[in-house]
Short mmCIF file of C-alpha atoms in Angstrom, two decimals:
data_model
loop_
_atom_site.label_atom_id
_atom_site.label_comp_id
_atom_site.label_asym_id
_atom_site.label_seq_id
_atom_site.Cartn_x
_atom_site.Cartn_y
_atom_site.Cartn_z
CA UNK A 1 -45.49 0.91 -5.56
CA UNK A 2 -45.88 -2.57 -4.37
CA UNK A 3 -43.91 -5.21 -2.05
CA UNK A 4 -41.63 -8.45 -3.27
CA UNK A 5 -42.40 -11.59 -3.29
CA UNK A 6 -40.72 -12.46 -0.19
CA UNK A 7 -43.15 -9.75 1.71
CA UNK A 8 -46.39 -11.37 -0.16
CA UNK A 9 -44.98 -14.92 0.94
CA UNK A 10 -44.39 -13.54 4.51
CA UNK A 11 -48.06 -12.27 4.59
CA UNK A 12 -49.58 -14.91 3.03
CA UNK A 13 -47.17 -18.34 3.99
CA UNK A 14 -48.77 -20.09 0.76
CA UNK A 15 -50.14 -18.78 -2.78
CA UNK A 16 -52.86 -20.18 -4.31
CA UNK A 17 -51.81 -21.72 -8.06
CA UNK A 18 -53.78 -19.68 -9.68
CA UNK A 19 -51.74 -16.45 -8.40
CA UNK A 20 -48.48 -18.60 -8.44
CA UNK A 21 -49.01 -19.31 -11.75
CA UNK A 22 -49.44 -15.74 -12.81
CA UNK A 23 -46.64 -14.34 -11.01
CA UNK A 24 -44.65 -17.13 -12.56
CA UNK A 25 -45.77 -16.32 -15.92
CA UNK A 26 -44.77 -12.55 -16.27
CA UNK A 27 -41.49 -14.07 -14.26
CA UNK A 28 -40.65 -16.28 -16.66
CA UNK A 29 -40.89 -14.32 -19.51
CA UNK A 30 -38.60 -11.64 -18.09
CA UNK A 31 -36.01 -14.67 -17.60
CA UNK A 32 -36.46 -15.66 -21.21
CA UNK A 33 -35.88 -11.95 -22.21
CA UNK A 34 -32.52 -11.90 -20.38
CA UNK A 35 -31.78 -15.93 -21.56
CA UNK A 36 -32.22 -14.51 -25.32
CA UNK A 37 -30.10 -11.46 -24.40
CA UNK A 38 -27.71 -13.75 -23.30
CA UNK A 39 -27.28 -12.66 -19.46
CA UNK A 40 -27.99 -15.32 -16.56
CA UNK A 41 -29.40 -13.48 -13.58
CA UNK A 42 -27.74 -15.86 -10.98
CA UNK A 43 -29.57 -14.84 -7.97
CA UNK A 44 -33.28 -15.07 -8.72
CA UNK A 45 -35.39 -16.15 -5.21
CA UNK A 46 -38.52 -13.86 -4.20
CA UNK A 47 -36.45 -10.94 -2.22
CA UNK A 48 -35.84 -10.05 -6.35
CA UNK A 49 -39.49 -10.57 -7.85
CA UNK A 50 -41.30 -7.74 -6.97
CA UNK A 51 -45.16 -7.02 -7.23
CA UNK A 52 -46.50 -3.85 -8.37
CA UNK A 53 -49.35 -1.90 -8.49
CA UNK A 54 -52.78 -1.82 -6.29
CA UNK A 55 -53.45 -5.53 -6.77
CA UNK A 56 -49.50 -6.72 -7.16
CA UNK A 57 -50.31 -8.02 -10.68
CA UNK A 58 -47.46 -6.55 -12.35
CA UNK A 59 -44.56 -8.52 -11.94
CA UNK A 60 -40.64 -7.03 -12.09
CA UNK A 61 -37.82 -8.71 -12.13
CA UNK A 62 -34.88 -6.67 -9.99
CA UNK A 63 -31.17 -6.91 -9.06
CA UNK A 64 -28.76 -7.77 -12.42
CA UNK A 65 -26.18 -7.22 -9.92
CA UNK A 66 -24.87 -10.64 -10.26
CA UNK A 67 -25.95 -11.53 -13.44
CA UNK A 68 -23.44 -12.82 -16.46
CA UNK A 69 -23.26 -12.73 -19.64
CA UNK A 70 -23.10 -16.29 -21.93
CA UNK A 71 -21.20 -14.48 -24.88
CA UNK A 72 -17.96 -16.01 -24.77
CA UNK A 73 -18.64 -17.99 -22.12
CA UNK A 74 -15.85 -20.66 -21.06
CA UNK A 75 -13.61 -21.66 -18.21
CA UNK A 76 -10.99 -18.87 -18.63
CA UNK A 77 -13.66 -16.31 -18.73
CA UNK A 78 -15.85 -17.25 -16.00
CA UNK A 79 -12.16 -17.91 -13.69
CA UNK A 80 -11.27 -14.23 -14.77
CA UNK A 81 -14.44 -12.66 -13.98
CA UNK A 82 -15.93 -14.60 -10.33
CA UNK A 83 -12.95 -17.19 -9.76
CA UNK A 84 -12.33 -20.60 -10.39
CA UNK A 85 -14.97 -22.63 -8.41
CA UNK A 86 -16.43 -19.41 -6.79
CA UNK A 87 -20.15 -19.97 -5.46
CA UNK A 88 -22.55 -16.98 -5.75
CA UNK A 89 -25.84 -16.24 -5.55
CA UNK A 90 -28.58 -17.22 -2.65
CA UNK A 91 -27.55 -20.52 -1.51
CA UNK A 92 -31.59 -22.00 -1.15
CA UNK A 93 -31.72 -21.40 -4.58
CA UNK A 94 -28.89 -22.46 -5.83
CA UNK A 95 -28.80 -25.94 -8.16
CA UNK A 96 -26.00 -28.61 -8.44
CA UNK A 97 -24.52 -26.56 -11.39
CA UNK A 98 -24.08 -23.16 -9.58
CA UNK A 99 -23.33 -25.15 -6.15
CA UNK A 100 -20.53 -27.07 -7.58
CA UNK A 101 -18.77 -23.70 -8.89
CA UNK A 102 -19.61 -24.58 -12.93
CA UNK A 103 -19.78 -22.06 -15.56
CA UNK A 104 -22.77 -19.90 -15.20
CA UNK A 105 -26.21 -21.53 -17.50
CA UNK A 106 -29.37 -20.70 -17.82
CA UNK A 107 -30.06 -24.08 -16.21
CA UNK A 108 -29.00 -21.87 -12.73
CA UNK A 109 -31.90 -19.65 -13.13
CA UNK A 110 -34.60 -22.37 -13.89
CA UNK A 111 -34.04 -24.36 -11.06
CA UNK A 112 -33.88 -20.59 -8.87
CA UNK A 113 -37.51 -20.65 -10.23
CA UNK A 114 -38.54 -24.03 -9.66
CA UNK A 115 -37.67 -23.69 -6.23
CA UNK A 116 -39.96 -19.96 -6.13
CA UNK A 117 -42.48 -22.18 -7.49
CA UNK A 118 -42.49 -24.75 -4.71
CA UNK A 119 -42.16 -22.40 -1.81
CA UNK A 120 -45.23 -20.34 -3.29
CA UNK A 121 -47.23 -23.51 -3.32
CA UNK A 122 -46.04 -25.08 -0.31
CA UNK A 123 -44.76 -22.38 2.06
CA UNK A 124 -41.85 -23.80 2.62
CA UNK A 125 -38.08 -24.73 0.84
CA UNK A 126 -37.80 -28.06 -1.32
CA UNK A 127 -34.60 -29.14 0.38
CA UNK A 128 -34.76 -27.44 3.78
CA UNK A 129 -31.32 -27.01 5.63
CA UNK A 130 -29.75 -24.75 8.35
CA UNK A 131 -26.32 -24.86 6.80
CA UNK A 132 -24.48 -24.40 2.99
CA UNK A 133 -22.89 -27.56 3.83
CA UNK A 134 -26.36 -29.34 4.46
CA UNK A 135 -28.13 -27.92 1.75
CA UNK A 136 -25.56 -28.91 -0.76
CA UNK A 137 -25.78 -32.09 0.51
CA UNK A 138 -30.00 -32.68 0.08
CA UNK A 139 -29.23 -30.87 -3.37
CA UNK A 140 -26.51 -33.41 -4.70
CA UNK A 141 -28.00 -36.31 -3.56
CA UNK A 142 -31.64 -35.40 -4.70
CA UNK A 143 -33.74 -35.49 -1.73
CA UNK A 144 -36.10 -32.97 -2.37
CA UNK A 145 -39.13 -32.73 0.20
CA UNK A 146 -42.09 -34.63 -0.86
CA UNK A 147 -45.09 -32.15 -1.80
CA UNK A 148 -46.94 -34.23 -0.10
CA UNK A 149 -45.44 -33.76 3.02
CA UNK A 150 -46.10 -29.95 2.59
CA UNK A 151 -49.83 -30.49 0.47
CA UNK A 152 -51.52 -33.33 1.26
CA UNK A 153 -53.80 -33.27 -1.65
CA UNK A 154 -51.06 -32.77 -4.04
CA UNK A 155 -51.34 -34.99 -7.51
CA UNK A 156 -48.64 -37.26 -9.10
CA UNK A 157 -48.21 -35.12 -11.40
CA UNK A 158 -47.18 -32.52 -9.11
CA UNK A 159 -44.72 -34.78 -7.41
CA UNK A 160 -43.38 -35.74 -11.13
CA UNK A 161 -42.99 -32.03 -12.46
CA UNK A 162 -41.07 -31.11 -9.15
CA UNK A 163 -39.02 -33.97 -9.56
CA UNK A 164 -38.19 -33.34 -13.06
CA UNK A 165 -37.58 -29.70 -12.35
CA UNK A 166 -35.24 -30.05 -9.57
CA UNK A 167 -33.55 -32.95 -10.69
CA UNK A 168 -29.84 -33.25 -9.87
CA UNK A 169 -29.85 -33.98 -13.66
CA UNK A 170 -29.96 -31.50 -15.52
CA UNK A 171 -31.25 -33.46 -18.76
CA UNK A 172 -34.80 -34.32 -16.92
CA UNK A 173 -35.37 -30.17 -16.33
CA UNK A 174 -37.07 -28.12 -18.39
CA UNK A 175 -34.87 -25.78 -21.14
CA UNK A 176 -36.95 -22.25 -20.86
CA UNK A 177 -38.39 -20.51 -18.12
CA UNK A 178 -41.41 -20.41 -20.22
CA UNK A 179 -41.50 -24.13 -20.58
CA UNK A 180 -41.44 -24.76 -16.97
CA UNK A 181 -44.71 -22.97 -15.78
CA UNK A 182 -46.23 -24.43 -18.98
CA UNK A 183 -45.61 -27.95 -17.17
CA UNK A 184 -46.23 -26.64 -13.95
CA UNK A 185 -49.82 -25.59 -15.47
CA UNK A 186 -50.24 -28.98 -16.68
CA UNK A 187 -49.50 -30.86 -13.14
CA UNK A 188 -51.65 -28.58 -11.22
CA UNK A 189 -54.23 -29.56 -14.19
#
């Protein structure tokens, strides 16, 4: 009993940070539970976060269908298994890594969540294209949409923690799901 995120986000355009933050939270720790388990979930955007019960506080993470395992991880297995170079997941929410056909991280599932997190505040995509081609190319060369542009009143430290998070390098993002929405709590103070 409840809709996805995608539905609440259709109904609602923008979430306040409060209720992005706790959708984030029980979100995040269900990534870290599959991160320790050593599975990547490869296609996280809000069509697989769904909210249940009467007042959509219980948060469930759905579809493992494309999700890898780590164990064993390397260039022969992940060419065996999806192909050499072979793109999948949902291409909005897709980072350098995954876009440039690399072995599947949990890096690829942070940034998927960094992205949720600015659509949820803003209402709308951080790199905004019509095509693959287009998006890859905003993605690559780092020119994420200002917040600004989307919240006027946004802080610095907004600005900074998107940055960092969607960074085309990798280094300047955060390591755990949990990690990011602590920083994300911290720049919406």
């Amino acid at each position: 009993h409840g809709i996805s995120l995608r539905d609440d986000l259709r109904a609602q355009t923008r979430l306040t940070a409060a209720r992005t933050l706790m959708i984030l939270r029980d979100l995040a720790s269900a990534v870290d539970a599959a991160h320790a388990r050593q599975l990547v979930h490869r296609d996280l955007k809000p069509e697989n976060v769904f909210l249940a019960g009467d007042s959509r506080s219980q948060v469930k993470l759905l579809d493992f269908g494309l999700a890898k395992s780590l164990a064993g991880n390397s260039e022969g297995e992940t060419a065996a298994v999806t192909g050499a170079g072979v793109i999948v997941g949902t291409v909005h929410y897709m980072g350098p890594d995954q876009l440039r056909g690399r072995p599947a991280d949990v890096s690829w599932d942070l940034w998927a969540i960094a992205v949720m997190a600015y659509e949820m505040l803003t209402g709308t995509l951080p790199f905004p294209a019509t095509t693959m081609a287009d998006y890859q190319s905003a993605v690559l060369a780092g020119r994420l949409l200002s917040v600004r542009a989307c919240l006027s009143d946004a802080s610095d430290r907004l600005e900074a923690f998107f940055a960092d998070a969607l960074a085309v390098d990798s280094s300047r993002r955060p390591g755990r799901a949990s990690e990011l929405v602590v920083q994300l709590e911290r720049a919406l103070g």
